[in-house]
Coordinates of C-alpha atoms in Angstrom, one line a residue:
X297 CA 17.3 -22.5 5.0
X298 CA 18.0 -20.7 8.0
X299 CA 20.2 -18.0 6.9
X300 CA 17.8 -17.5 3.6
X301 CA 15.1 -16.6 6.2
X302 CA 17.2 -14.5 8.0
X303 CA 18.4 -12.6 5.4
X304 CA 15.0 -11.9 3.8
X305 CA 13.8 -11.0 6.7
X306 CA 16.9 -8.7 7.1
X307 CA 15.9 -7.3 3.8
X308 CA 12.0 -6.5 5.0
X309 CA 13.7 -4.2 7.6
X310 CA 12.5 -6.5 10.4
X311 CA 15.2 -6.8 13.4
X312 CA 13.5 -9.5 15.1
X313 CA 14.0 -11.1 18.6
X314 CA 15.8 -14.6 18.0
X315 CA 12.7 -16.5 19.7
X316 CA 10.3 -14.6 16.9
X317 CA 12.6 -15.5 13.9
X318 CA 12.9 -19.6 15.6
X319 CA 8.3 -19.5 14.9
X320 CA 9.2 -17.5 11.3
X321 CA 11.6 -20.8 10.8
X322 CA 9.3 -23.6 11.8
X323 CA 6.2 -22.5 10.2
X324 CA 7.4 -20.7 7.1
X325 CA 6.3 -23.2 4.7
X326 CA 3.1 -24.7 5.9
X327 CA 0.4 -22.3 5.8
X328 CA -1.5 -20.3 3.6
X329 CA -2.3 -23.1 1.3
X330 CA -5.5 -21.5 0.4
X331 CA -4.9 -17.9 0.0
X332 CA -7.5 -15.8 -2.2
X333 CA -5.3 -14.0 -4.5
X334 CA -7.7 -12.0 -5.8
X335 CA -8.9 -10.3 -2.3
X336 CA -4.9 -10.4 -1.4
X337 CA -4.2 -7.6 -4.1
X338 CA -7.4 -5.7 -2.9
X339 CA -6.4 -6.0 0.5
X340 CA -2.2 -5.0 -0.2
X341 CA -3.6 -1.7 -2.6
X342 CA -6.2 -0.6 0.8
X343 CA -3.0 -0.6 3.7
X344 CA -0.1 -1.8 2.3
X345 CA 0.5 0.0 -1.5
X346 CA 0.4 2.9 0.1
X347 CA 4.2 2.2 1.7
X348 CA 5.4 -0.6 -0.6
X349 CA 6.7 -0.8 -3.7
X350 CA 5.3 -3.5 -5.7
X351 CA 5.1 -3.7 -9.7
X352 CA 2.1 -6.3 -10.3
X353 CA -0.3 -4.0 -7.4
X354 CA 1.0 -0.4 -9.6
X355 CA 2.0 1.0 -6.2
X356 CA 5.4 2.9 -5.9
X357 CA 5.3 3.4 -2.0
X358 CA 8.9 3.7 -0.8
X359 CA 8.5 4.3 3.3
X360 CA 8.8 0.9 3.7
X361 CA 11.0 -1.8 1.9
X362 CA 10.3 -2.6 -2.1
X363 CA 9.0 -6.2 -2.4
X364 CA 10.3 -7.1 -5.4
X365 CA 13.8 -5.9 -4.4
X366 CA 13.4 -8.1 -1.3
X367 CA 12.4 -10.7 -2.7
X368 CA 14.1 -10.9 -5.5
X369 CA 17.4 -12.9 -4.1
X370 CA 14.6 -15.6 -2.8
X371 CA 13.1 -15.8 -6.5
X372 CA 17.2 -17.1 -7.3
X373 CA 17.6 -19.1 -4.7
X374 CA 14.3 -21.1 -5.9
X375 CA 11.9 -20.4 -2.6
X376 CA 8.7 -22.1 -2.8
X377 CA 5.5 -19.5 -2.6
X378 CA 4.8 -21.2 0.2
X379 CA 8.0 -20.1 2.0
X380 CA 7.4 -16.7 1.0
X381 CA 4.2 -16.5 2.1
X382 CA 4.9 -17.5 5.4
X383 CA 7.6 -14.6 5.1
X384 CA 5.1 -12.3 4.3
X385 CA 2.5 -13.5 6.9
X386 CA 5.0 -13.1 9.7
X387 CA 6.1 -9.7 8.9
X388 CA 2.6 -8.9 8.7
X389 CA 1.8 -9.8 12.3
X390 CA 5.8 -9.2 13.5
X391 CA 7.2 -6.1 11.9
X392 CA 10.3 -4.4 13.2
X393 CA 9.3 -3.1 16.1
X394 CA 11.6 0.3 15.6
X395 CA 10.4 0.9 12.4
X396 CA 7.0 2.8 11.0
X397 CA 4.7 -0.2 10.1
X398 CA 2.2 -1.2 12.6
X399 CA 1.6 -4.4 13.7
X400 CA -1.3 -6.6 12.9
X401 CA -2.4 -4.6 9.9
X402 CA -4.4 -7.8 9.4
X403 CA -4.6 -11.1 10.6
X404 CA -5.6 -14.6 9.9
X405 CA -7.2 -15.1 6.5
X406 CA -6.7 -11.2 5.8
X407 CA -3.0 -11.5 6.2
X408 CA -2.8 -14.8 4.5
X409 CA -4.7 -13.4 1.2
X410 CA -2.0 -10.9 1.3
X411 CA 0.7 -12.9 1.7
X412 CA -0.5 -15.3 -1.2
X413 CA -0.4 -12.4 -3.4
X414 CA 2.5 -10.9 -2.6
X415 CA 4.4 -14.4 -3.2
X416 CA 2.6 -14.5 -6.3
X417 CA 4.2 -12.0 -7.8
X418 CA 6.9 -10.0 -5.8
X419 CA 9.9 -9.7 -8.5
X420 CA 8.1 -11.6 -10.9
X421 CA 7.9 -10.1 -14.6
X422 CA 4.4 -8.9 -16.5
X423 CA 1.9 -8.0 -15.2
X424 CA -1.7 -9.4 -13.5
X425 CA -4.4 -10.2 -15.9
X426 CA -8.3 -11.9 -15.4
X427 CA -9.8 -11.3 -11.9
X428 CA -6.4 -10.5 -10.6
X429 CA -6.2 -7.3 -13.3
X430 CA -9.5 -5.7 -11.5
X431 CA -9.0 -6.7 -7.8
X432 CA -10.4 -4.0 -5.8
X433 CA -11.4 -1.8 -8.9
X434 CA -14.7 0.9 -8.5
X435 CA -17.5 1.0 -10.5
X436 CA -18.9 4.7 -11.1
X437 CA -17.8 8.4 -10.2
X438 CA -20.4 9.2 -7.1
X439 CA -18.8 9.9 -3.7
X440 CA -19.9 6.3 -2.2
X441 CA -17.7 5.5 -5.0
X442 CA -15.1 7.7 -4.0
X443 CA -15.0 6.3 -0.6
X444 CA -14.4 2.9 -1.9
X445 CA -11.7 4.1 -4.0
X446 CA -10.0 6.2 -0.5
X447 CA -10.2 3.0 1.9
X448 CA -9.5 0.5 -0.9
X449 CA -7.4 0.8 -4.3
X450 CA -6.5 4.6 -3.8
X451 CA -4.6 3.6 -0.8
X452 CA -5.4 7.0 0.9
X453 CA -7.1 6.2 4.5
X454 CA -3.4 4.9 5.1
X455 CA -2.3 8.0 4.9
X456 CA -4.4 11.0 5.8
X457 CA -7.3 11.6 8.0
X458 CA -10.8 12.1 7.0
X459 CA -13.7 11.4 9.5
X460 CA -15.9 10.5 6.6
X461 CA -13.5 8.1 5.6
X462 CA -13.0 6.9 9.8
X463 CA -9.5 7.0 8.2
X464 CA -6.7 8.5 10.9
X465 CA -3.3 8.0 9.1
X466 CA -0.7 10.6 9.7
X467 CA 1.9 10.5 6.9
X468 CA -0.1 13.1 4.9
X469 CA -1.7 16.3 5.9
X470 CA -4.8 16.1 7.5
X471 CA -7.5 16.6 5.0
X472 CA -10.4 17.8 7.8
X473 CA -8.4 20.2 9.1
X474 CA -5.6 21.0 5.9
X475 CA -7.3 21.0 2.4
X476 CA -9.6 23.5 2.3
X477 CA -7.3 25.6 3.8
X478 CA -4.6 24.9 1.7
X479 CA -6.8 24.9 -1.4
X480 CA -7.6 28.2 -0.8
X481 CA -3.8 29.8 -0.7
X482 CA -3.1 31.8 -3.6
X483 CA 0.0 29.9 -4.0
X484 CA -1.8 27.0 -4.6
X485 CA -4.4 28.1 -6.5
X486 CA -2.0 29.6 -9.2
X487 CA -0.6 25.8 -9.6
X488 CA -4.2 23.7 -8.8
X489 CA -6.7 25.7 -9.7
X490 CA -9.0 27.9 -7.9
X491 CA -12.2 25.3 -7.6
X492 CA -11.7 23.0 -4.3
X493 CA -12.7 20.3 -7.3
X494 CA -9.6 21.0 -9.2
X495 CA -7.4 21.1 -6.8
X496 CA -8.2 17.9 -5.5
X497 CA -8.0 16.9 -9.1
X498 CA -4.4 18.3 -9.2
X499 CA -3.3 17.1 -5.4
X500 CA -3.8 13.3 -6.6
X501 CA -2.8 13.4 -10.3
X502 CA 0.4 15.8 -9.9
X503 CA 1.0 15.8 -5.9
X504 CA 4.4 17.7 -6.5
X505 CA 3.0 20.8 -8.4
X506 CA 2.2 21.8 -5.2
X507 CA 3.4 21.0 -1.6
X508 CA 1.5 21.8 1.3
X509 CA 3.6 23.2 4.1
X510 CA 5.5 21.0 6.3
X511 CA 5.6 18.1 4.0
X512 CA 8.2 17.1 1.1
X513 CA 8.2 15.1 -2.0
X514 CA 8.5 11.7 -2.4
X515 CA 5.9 10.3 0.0
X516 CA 2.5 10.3 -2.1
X517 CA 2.7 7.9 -5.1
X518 CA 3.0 10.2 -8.2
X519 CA 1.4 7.5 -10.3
X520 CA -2.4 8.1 -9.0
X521 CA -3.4 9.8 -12.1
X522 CA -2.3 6.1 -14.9
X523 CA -2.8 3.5 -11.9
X524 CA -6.2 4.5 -10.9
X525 CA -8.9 4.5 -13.9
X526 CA -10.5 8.1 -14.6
X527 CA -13.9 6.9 -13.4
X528 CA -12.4 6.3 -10.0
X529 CA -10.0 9.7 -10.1
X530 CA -13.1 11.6 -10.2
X531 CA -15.6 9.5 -7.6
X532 CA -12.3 9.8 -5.5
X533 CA -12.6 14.1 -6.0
X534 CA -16.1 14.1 -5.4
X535 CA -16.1 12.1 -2.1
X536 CA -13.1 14.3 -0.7
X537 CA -15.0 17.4 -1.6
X538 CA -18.2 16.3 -0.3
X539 CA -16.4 15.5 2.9
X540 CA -15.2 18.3 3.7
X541 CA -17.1 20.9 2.7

């Protein structure tokens, strides 16, 4: 048990102090008895897709490990969900320290309705269907739509700051200070159109057509325009837009 622990754990990119990994040990199998799945994915697509690979959620994130690659040893050596939620739970609140994910993205009940999900399903085949298929999906195409769609499912407060969003992340450019800017270059508007509106259509759809400068491919999910539904690609455009015109 004790080196399965330490390997996954080894595998999550989380070099942890010895007295951190004994509390992983003891209490790795008896919580989160009572995770809401359903909230779990909602929660995972709003901070954690955004980083993390994981087939079931539709996110391709690859700055941080991919779940169903890391667990996908555990899945043959038979760990309970409850073991893997406990996993889950204690990289949540104990990442690697040296790496890039911050600690304490949630905690208590958050963290365990995260962990139940992703012990649901990391490395396990098809794909989510009922109230787990529509877990955190956005009604309507107005910008209070949008927002939901930016802080929750679209995954993009954890990566770009918006003060209409009170989002701060720093992987992407800053769209305050960046996108209208950027819009506007001729370069860019030969590739994503010459309306801010298409442009923000293009940026989330096809991120590569264009890069902004100082930034490289392979960091924003190229999958935005199939995982999110149309309704929500366009209430995501109009809230953007609105904010920072």
């Amino acid at each position: 048990m004790v080196n399965r622990v330490a390997r996954t754990l080894r595998s999550f990119g989380a070099l942890v102090p010895a007295a951190l990994l004994v509390i992983a040990l003891a209490g790795c199998s008896i919580k989160h008895q009572t995770g809401n799945v359903v909230q779990g994915k909602a929660l995972f697509s709003s901070k954690c897709g955004a980083c993390h690979t994981l087939a079931h959620a539709g996110t391709t994130g690859t700055i941080g490990p991919n779940l169903d690659i890391a667990f996908a040893q555990d899945r043959r050596d038979h760990f309970s969900k409850s073991e893997i939620e406990g996993l889950v739970d204690f990289q949540i609140e104990y990442p690697n320290s040296q790496g890039v994910m911050p600690a304490m993205l949630y905690h208590g009940a958050k963290a365990e309705d995260v962990a139940a999900y992703v012990a649901r399903v990391a490395s396990e085949p098809g794909q989510d269907t009922g109230a787990l298929a529509n877990a955190g999906s956005v009604s309507g195409t107005t910008p209070a739509a949008g927002k939901q769609v930016f802080t929750g499912v679209g995954t993009c407060a954890s990566c770009h700051t918006l003060a209409a969003a009170a989002s701060t992340g720093t992987v992407g450019p800053n769209l305050d200070t960046r996108l209208k800017a950027d819009c506007a270059l001729p370069a860019s508007q030969k590739v994503r159109g010459a309306t801010l509106d298409a442009c923000i259509m293009k940026a989330i759809t096809d991120p590569y057509a264009y890069i902004p400068s100082g930034y490289t491919a392979g960091v924003m999910p190229s999958n935005f325009g199939t995982r999110l539904k149309a309704n929500e690609i366009t209430a995501l455009v109009n809230f953007i837009a609105s904010a920072v015109k």
